[in-house]
Structures are given as structure tokens and as C-alpha cells.
mmCIF file of C-alpha atoms and ligand atoms in Angstrom:
data_model
loop_
_atom_site.group_PDB
_atom_site.id
_atom_site.type_symbol
_atom_site.label_atom_id
_atom_site.label_comp_id
_atom_site.label_asym_id
_atom_site.label_seq_id
_atom_site.Cartn_x
_atom_site.Cartn_y
_atom_site.Cartn_z
ATOM 1 C CA MET S 1392 -0.286 -0.006 -0.456
ATOM 2 C CA ARG S 1393 1.580 3.779 -1.006
ATOM 3 C CA LYS S 1394 0.605 6.202 1.863
ATOM 4 C CA PRO S 1395 -0.572 9.178 -0.737
ATOM 5 C CA LEU S 1396 1.756 12.355 -0.587
ATOM 6 C CA VAL S 1397 0.189 15.770 -1.620
ATOM 7 C CA ALA S 1398 2.843 18.629 -2.109
ATOM 8 C CA GLY S 1399 2.139 22.335 -2.058
ATOM 9 C CA ASN S 1400 4.942 24.190 -4.972
ATOM 10 C CA TRP S 1401 4.564 27.513 -3.562
ATOM 11 C CA LYS S 1402 6.293 28.863 -6.899
ATOM 12 C CA MET S 1403 7.349 32.308 -6.204
ATOM 13 C CA HIS S 1404 4.768 33.136 -4.174
ATOM 14 C CA GLY S 1405 4.834 34.892 -0.598
ATOM 15 C CA SER S 1406 6.442 37.161 2.349
ATOM 16 C CA LYS S 1407 7.048 36.337 5.800
ATOM 17 C CA SER S 1408 3.518 37.292 6.839
ATOM 18 C CA MET S 1409 1.788 35.376 4.181
ATOM 19 C CA VAL S 1410 3.687 32.213 4.364
ATOM 20 C CA THR S 1411 3.301 32.381 8.356
ATOM 21 C CA SER S 1412 -0.263 32.511 8.534
ATOM 22 C CA LEU S 1413 -0.490 29.626 6.028
ATOM 23 C CA LEU S 1414 1.484 27.739 8.040
ATOM 24 C CA LYS S 1415 -0.313 28.205 10.597
ATOM 25 C CA SER S 1416 -3.208 27.369 9.330
ATOM 26 C CA LEU S 1417 -1.763 24.208 7.509
ATOM 27 C CA LEU S 1418 -0.933 23.056 11.100
ATOM 28 C CA ALA S 1419 -3.979 23.366 13.062
ATOM 29 C CA GLY S 1420 -5.489 21.330 9.933
ATOM 30 C CA SER S 1421 -2.476 18.858 10.573
ATOM 31 C CA SER S 1422 -1.818 15.673 12.910
ATOM 32 C CA PRO S 1423 0.553 12.898 12.667
ATOM 33 C CA GLN S 1424 -2.227 10.117 12.103
ATOM 34 C CA ASP S 1425 -3.550 11.881 9.271
ATOM 35 C CA ALA S 1426 -3.333 9.188 6.065
ATOM 36 C CA VAL S 1427 -1.888 11.633 3.516
ATOM 37 C CA ASP S 1428 1.938 12.436 4.087
ATOM 38 C CA LEU S 1429 1.482 16.563 3.683
ATOM 39 C CA VAL S 1430 4.630 18.544 1.722
ATOM 40 C CA VAL S 1431 5.113 22.301 1.005
ATOM 41 C CA PHE S 1432 7.807 23.872 -0.875
ATOM 42 C CA PRO S 1433 8.010 27.245 -0.151
ATOM 43 C CA PRO S 1434 10.659 29.719 -1.809
ATOM 44 C CA PHE S 1435 14.502 29.844 -0.583
ATOM 45 C CA PRO S 1436 13.976 32.639 1.940
ATOM 46 C CA TYR S 1437 11.017 30.981 3.769
ATOM 47 C CA LEU S 1438 12.389 27.855 4.161
ATOM 48 C CA TYR S 1439 13.626 29.028 7.969
ATOM 49 C CA ARG S 1440 10.571 29.762 8.579
ATOM 50 C CA ALA S 1441 9.245 26.705 7.534
ATOM 51 C CA GLN S 1442 11.925 24.787 9.636
ATOM 52 C CA LYS S 1443 10.747 27.149 12.854
ATOM 53 C CA LEU S 1444 7.342 26.375 12.562
ATOM 54 C CA LEU S 1445 7.008 22.922 10.912
ATOM 55 C CA ARG S 1446 9.597 20.805 12.821
ATOM 56 C CA ASP S 1447 7.344 19.390 15.733
ATOM 57 C CA SER S 1448 4.700 18.501 13.870
ATOM 58 C CA SER S 1449 3.470 15.953 10.206
ATOM 59 C CA ILE S 1450 3.886 18.598 7.862
ATOM 60 C CA THR S 1451 7.492 17.975 5.988
ATOM 61 C CA TRP S 1452 8.931 20.507 3.666
ATOM 62 C CA GLY S 1453 11.370 20.858 0.845
ATOM 63 C CA ALA S 1454 13.247 23.162 -1.610
ATOM 64 C CA GLN S 1455 12.008 24.211 -5.313
ATOM 65 C CA THR S 1456 15.548 23.370 -6.807
ATOM 66 C CA LEU S 1457 19.364 22.801 -5.764
ATOM 67 C CA ASN S 1458 22.289 23.445 -7.547
ATOM 68 C CA PRO S 1459 24.204 19.875 -8.087
ATOM 69 C CA ALA S 1460 27.365 21.408 -6.850
ATOM 70 C CA ALA S 1461 28.466 20.968 -3.603
ATOM 71 C CA GLN S 1462 29.622 24.624 -3.418
ATOM 72 C CA GLY S 1463 31.981 27.184 -4.670
ATOM 73 C CA ALA S 1464 31.548 29.647 -6.820
ATOM 74 C CA HIS S 1465 28.041 29.998 -8.162
ATOM 75 C CA THR S 1466 26.424 33.373 -7.689
ATOM 76 C CA GLY S 1467 22.978 33.133 -6.829
ATOM 77 C CA GLU S 1468 22.740 29.079 -6.450
ATOM 78 C CA VAL S 1469 21.844 26.726 -3.390
ATOM 79 C CA SER S 1470 23.594 23.446 -2.608
ATOM 80 C CA ALA S 1471 21.669 20.033 -1.069
ATOM 81 C CA SER S 1472 24.054 21.125 2.339
ATOM 82 C CA MET S 1473 22.151 24.041 2.771
ATOM 83 C CA LEU S 1474 18.552 22.510 1.954
ATOM 84 C CA LEU S 1475 19.484 19.487 4.849
ATOM 85 C CA ASP S 1476 20.966 22.685 7.062
ATOM 86 C CA LEU S 1477 16.956 24.052 6.734
ATOM 87 C CA GLY S 1478 15.774 20.728 7.688
ATOM 88 C CA CYS S 1479 14.752 20.169 4.040
ATOM 89 C CA ARG S 1480 13.518 16.515 3.733
ATOM 90 C CA TYR S 1481 12.614 16.856 -0.131
ATOM 91 C CA VAL S 1482 13.493 18.750 -3.299
ATOM 92 C CA LEU S 1483 11.666 19.374 -6.826
ATOM 93 C CA VAL S 1484 14.106 18.175 -9.761
ATOM 94 C CA GLY S 1485 12.726 18.952 -13.143
ATOM 95 C CA HIS S 1486 9.921 21.198 -12.798
ATOM 96 C CA SER S 1487 8.882 22.727 -16.144
ATOM 97 C CA GLU S 1488 9.352 25.671 -15.248
ATOM 98 C CA ARG S 1489 12.960 25.060 -14.523
ATOM 99 C CA ARG S 1490 13.244 23.413 -18.125
ATOM 100 C CA ARG S 1491 11.425 25.823 -19.849
ATOM 101 C CA LEU S 1492 12.229 28.804 -18.094
ATOM 102 C CA TYR S 1493 15.782 28.254 -16.621
ATOM 103 C CA GLY S 1494 17.248 25.785 -19.644
ATOM 104 C CA GLU S 1495 17.175 22.818 -17.535
ATOM 105 C CA SER S 1496 17.848 19.830 -20.441
ATOM 106 C CA ASP S 1497 17.144 16.247 -18.662
ATOM 107 C CA SER S 1498 20.746 15.785 -18.348
ATOM 108 C CA ASP S 1499 20.931 19.087 -15.939
ATOM 109 C CA VAL S 1500 17.982 17.165 -14.392
ATOM 110 C CA ALA S 1501 19.414 14.214 -13.847
ATOM 111 C CA ALA S 1502 22.486 15.909 -12.481
ATOM 112 C CA ARG S 1503 20.178 17.218 -9.678
ATOM 113 C CA PHE S 1504 18.518 14.428 -8.990
ATOM 114 C CA GLU S 1505 21.613 12.522 -8.339
ATOM 115 C CA THR S 1506 22.883 15.446 -5.965
ATOM 116 C CA ALA S 1507 20.285 15.379 -3.916
ATOM 117 C CA VAL S 1508 19.873 11.674 -3.391
ATOM 118 C CA GLN S 1509 23.709 11.189 -2.816
ATOM 119 C CA ALA S 1510 22.718 13.962 0.201
ATOM 120 C CA GLY S 1511 19.946 12.083 1.725
ATOM 121 C CA LEU S 1512 17.057 14.502 0.306
ATOM 122 C CA GLU S 1513 14.398 12.748 -1.142
ATOM 123 C CA PRO S 1514 13.729 14.124 -5.275
ATOM 124 C CA LEU S 1515 11.000 14.891 -6.286
ATOM 125 C CA LEU S 1516 10.846 14.356 -9.865
ATOM 126 C CA CYS S 1517 8.797 16.283 -12.593
ATOM 127 C CA VAL S 1518 8.379 15.021 -15.931
ATOM 128 C CA GLY S 1519 5.522 16.191 -18.558
ATOM 129 C CA GLU S 1520 4.610 16.708 -22.311
ATOM 130 C CA THR S 1521 3.677 20.241 -23.780
ATOM 131 C CA LEU S 1522 0.725 20.492 -25.566
ATOM 132 C CA GLU S 1523 1.997 20.302 -29.368
ATOM 133 C CA GLN S 1524 4.006 17.245 -27.789
ATOM 134 C CA ARG S 1525 1.285 15.613 -26.860
ATOM 135 C CA GLU S 1526 -0.696 16.932 -30.288
ATOM 136 C CA ARG S 1527 2.076 15.240 -31.993
ATOM 137 C CA GLY S 1528 1.366 12.262 -30.657
ATOM 138 C CA GLU S 1529 4.511 11.809 -28.467
ATOM 139 C CA THR S 1530 3.851 12.186 -25.205
ATOM 140 C CA ASN S 1531 5.042 8.871 -24.223
ATOM 141 C CA SER S 1532 8.439 9.032 -26.087
ATOM 142 C CA VAL S 1533 9.182 12.238 -24.172
ATOM 143 C CA ILE S 1534 7.598 11.123 -20.803
ATOM 144 C CA THR S 1535 10.141 8.030 -21.465
ATOM 145 C CA ALA S 1536 13.270 10.050 -22.358
ATOM 146 C CA GLN S 1537 12.708 12.101 -19.233
ATOM 147 C CA ILE S 1538 12.801 9.377 -16.872
ATOM 148 C CA ASP S 1539 15.849 7.373 -18.834
ATOM 149 C CA ALA S 1540 17.926 10.256 -18.387
ATOM 150 C CA VAL S 1541 17.621 9.604 -14.854
ATOM 151 C CA LEU S 1542 17.860 6.307 -15.047
ATOM 152 C CA ALA S 1543 21.259 6.185 -17.211
ATOM 153 C CA ARG S 1544 23.057 8.213 -14.948
ATOM 154 C CA CYS S 1545 21.758 7.175 -11.213
ATOM 155 C CA GLY S 1546 20.439 3.899 -12.033
ATOM 156 C CA ILE S 1547 16.793 2.429 -10.620
ATOM 157 C CA ASP S 1548 17.930 2.010 -6.751
ATOM 158 C CA SER S 1549 18.236 5.832 -6.744
ATOM 159 C CA LEU S 1550 14.591 5.938 -7.620
ATOM 160 C CA ALA S 1551 14.120 3.944 -3.819
ATOM 161 C CA SER S 1552 13.755 7.328 -1.946
ATOM 162 C CA ALA S 1553 11.847 9.714 -4.709
ATOM 163 C CA THR S 1554 8.363 10.065 -5.908
ATOM 164 C CA ILE S 1555 7.450 11.236 -9.309
ATOM 165 C CA ALA S 1556 5.411 13.779 -10.597
ATOM 166 C CA TYR S 1557 3.319 13.627 -13.366
ATOM 167 C CA GLU S 1558 2.581 17.221 -14.831
ATOM 168 C CA PRO S 1559 1.195 17.568 -18.281
ATOM 169 C CA VAL S 1560 2.864 20.984 -18.974
ATOM 170 C CA TRP S 1561 -0.265 22.203 -21.203
ATOM 171 C CA ALA S 1562 -2.463 21.663 -17.286
ATOM 172 C CA ILE S 1563 -0.058 23.922 -15.159
ATOM 173 C CA GLY S 1564 -1.694 27.140 -14.298
ATOM 174 C CA THR S 1565 -4.171 26.947 -16.530
ATOM 175 C CA GLY S 1566 -7.107 25.694 -15.063
ATOM 176 C CA LYS S 1567 -7.445 22.889 -17.654
ATOM 177 C CA THR S 1568 -7.026 19.200 -16.019
ATOM 178 C CA ALA S 1569 -5.649 16.256 -17.797
ATOM 179 C CA THR S 1570 -8.630 13.932 -17.224
ATOM 180 C CA PRO S 1571 -8.208 11.241 -15.137
ATOM 181 C CA ASP S 1572 -7.689 8.703 -18.398
ATOM 182 C CA GLN S 1573 -5.289 10.945 -19.555
ATOM 183 C CA ALA S 1574 -3.466 11.184 -16.601
ATOM 184 C CA GLN S 1575 -3.724 7.521 -15.499
ATOM 185 C CA GLU S 1576 -2.803 6.013 -19.191
ATOM 186 C CA VAL S 1577 0.601 8.003 -17.905
ATOM 187 C CA HIS S 1578 1.010 7.170 -14.761
ATOM 188 C CA ALA S 1579 0.076 3.338 -15.797
ATOM 189 C CA LEU S 1580 3.374 4.062 -17.749
ATOM 190 C CA ILE S 1581 5.992 5.521 -15.790
ATOM 191 C CA ARG S 1582 5.123 2.527 -13.474
ATOM 192 C CA ASP S 1583 4.724 -0.398 -15.876
ATOM 193 C CA LYS S 1584 8.486 1.294 -17.101
ATOM 194 C CA LEU S 1585 10.290 1.104 -13.351
ATOM 195 C CA LEU S 1586 8.464 -2.458 -12.649
ATOM 196 C CA ALA S 1587 9.953 -3.963 -15.431
ATOM 197 C CA ARG S 1588 13.624 -2.464 -13.905
ATOM 198 C CA ASP S 1589 12.514 -3.466 -10.163
ATOM 199 C CA ASP S 1590 9.106 -4.831 -8.868
ATOM 200 C CA MET S 1591 9.773 -3.545 -5.368
ATOM 201 C CA ILE S 1592 10.982 0.078 -6.732
ATOM 202 C CA GLY S 1593 7.900 -0.149 -9.318
ATOM 203 C CA SER S 1594 5.051 -1.063 -7.002
ATOM 204 C CA GLN S 1595 6.454 1.708 -3.627
ATOM 205 C CA ILE S 1596 6.937 4.699 -5.590
ATOM 206 C CA ARG S 1597 4.423 7.311 -5.526
ATOM 207 C CA ILE S 1598 3.500 9.006 -8.743
ATOM 208 C CA LEU S 1599 1.625 12.148 -8.311
ATOM 209 C CA TYR S 1600 -0.240 14.030 -10.661
ATOM 210 C CA GLY S 1601 -0.166 17.586 -11.113
ATOM 211 C CA GLY S 1602 -1.318 20.411 -13.336
ATOM 212 C CA SER S 1603 -4.784 22.709 -12.160
ATOM 213 C CA VAL S 1604 -5.624 19.907 -9.451
ATOM 214 C CA SER S 1605 -8.540 21.961 -7.143
ATOM 215 C CA SER S 1606 -10.577 21.081 -4.603
ATOM 216 C CA SER S 1607 -13.215 20.216 -7.019
ATOM 217 C CA ASN S 1608 -11.259 17.498 -9.452
ATOM 218 C CA ALA S 1609 -8.623 16.028 -7.168
ATOM 219 C CA ALA S 1610 -10.759 13.272 -5.566
ATOM 220 C CA ASP S 1611 -11.725 11.936 -9.568
ATOM 221 C CA LEU S 1612 -8.038 12.197 -9.799
ATOM 222 C CA PHE S 1613 -6.579 10.226 -7.130
ATOM 223 C CA ALA S 1614 -9.194 7.853 -7.389
ATOM 224 C CA ARG S 1615 -7.445 6.291 -10.025
ATOM 225 C CA GLU S 1616 -5.227 3.352 -9.233
ATOM 226 C CA ASP S 1617 -1.425 4.781 -10.144
ATOM 227 C CA ILE S 1618 -2.532 7.909 -8.784
ATOM 228 C CA ASP S 1619 -1.034 8.424 -5.302
ATOM 229 C CA GLY S 1620 -1.827 12.065 -4.385
ATOM 230 C CA GLY S 1621 -1.053 15.551 -6.508
ATOM 231 C CA LEU S 1622 1.878 18.141 -6.602
ATOM 232 C CA VAL S 1623 -0.132 21.324 -6.495
ATOM 233 C CA GLY S 1624 0.502 25.193 -7.229
ATOM 234 C CA GLY S 1625 -1.880 27.654 -7.369
ATOM 235 C CA ALA S 1626 -4.627 25.380 -4.967
ATOM 236 C CA SER S 1627 -1.558 25.278 -2.678
ATOM 237 C CA LEU S 1628 -1.593 28.619 -1.318
ATOM 238 C CA LYS S 1629 -4.785 28.766 0.044
ATOM 239 C CA ALA S 1630 -4.940 26.526 3.445
ATOM 240 C CA GLU S 1631 -8.130 25.803 3.142
ATOM 241 C CA ASP S 1632 -8.047 24.683 -0.759
ATOM 242 C CA PHE S 1633 -4.772 22.753 0.259
ATOM 243 C CA LEU S 1634 -6.159 20.633 2.944
ATOM 244 C CA ALA S 1635 -9.203 19.642 0.734
ATOM 245 C CA ILE S 1636 -7.083 18.300 -2.142
ATOM 246 C CA ARG S 1637 -5.089 16.384 0.870
ATOM 247 C CA ASP S 1638 -8.533 14.849 2.021
ATOM 248 C CA ALA S 1639 -9.623 14.174 -1.072
ATOM 249 C CA ALA S 1640 -6.068 11.836 -1.034
ATOM 250 C CA ALA S 1641 -7.162 10.010 2.507
HETATM 251 P P1 PGA O 2110 -0.659 24.387 -10.973
HETATM 252 O O1 PGA O 2110 0.470 24.145 -10.386
HETATM 253 O O2 PGA O 2110 -1.941 23.597 -9.531
HETATM 254 O O3 PGA O 2110 -0.815 25.610 -10.496
HETATM 255 O O4 PGA O 2110 -1.076 23.809 -11.854
HETATM 256 C C1 PGA O 2110 0.909 23.042 -9.870
HETATM 257 C C2 PGA O 2110 2.847 22.690 -10.270
HETATM 258 O O5 PGA O 2110 3.591 23.574 -11.212
HETATM 259 O O6 PGA O 2110 3.326 22.186 -9.530
#
């Protein structure tokens, strides 16, 4: 049995007061008995606040990216050891906005994934096709290439501590969600691919859906066999909505 996971990707949103009130509301609505793992991904400057407020709770936190280097002359970048110092358990790698706006290739993503695993962070690997790729019938080959880049560099065992998020690029921030059937089809493709490499890892890995998840569509998506929760952007900025999505995964 895979325990569902619901993660909030805050992207570049927030302020000290907003972060404090959002985290306090999430704390008030959570308990260690919850049947769903709840994770937040605040922007770097607010990770310290997350650590302070969440450290004794069942809510965990992570960062939105990391640099593959251990330290050095990388102005503006943040390393795995810094994230561990701030109590992060997870780190997003390969979010489509990183790939598209900041030029991260499949091999850059694999390098970040490797660094995260070696440091003891749990990577949440994002994969997904654009609308043009879907319309050209390339969805499966795009997803396969994104996952193969990680497998080739890091090996199947590196996925033992990982989570995957399938996020069709055309569904992110657009209000257009993949239908449960469309999402399940890709999730099953990913799981089958991993099962063929390693039975245990393929059956245990959590595969989240992301892209305009809301409190009204979450239950239908999460009801599908291979959808183990969600990576939520916009709707994770309101405690009430985010907790309703969490409840839909229970
Ligand atoms: P969205 O973002 O829920 O706002 O579509 C999801 C994501 O980018 O992870």
C-alpha cells in the first residue's frame, strides 16, 4: 500500500506574513494520524520559517530546486547541504518551469537528481509533455526520455527514495486538468517502466499528478489506481483548498 502524498509547490509566491499565516493554518488542520503525507515547497527565503514552525509537526518541507555542485563560485545558487541544514526532506527536480524558463535539460535534471540522492534528500522528479508534443503523439516518448535520463545516470536503485510527479505542461496554471483517464494512462506507463526494472521500486514509488489540481477535481484523479496524490501549485496557497485536496487523497 502506498501512502498518498500531497505537496504544495508555492513557486515564487509569499511574504513573511503570508507564509506564517499559511503554515499556521496548515498546522491547525493537520495531525500525525493523518492518512496522507503533507509537504510544502516554499521559496528559499522562507525555508527557515518552515523549519521553525513545522519542526515538531507531521508536515514536512522541501526546496524547489538545488544546484548540483557541493559548494563554490555559483552566485545565486543553493546547495544540497544548505537545504539539509534548513531541515528539508524533499527537493523538486525538473519542474517544467525550470526546464522551460531556465534551460534545464534532461541531463541537467539527472545531475540534480543524483546530487539530491547522494546528499540524502528525497527528490521529487517532475516529468511532462507540452501541448504540441501531446498533439504530435509524443507523450510517451517524451516522458520515457525524461525518466531514462535519470535512470542512465543514477540507476534504478536511486529511485528508492524518490517520488515522481507527472505534470502535463499544458495543464500547469491553466485551469485545464488532464482527465483522470489521460493521467492514469501516463502514470501506468511510468509505473510499468519502473516495474520492468525493479519490482519493489516500481510498486512502491509514489507517482503524483500535477497541473491545475483543485478541491473539485482532486478526488476523481486520486481515485485512479496509479495516482498516489498530487503536486499542487495555485491551490496550495490557500490553506482551506490545500487541506481539502489533502482530504481528497485520504
Ligand atoms: P498548478 O501548478 O497547480 O498551479 O497548475 C502545479 C505545478 O506547477 O506544480
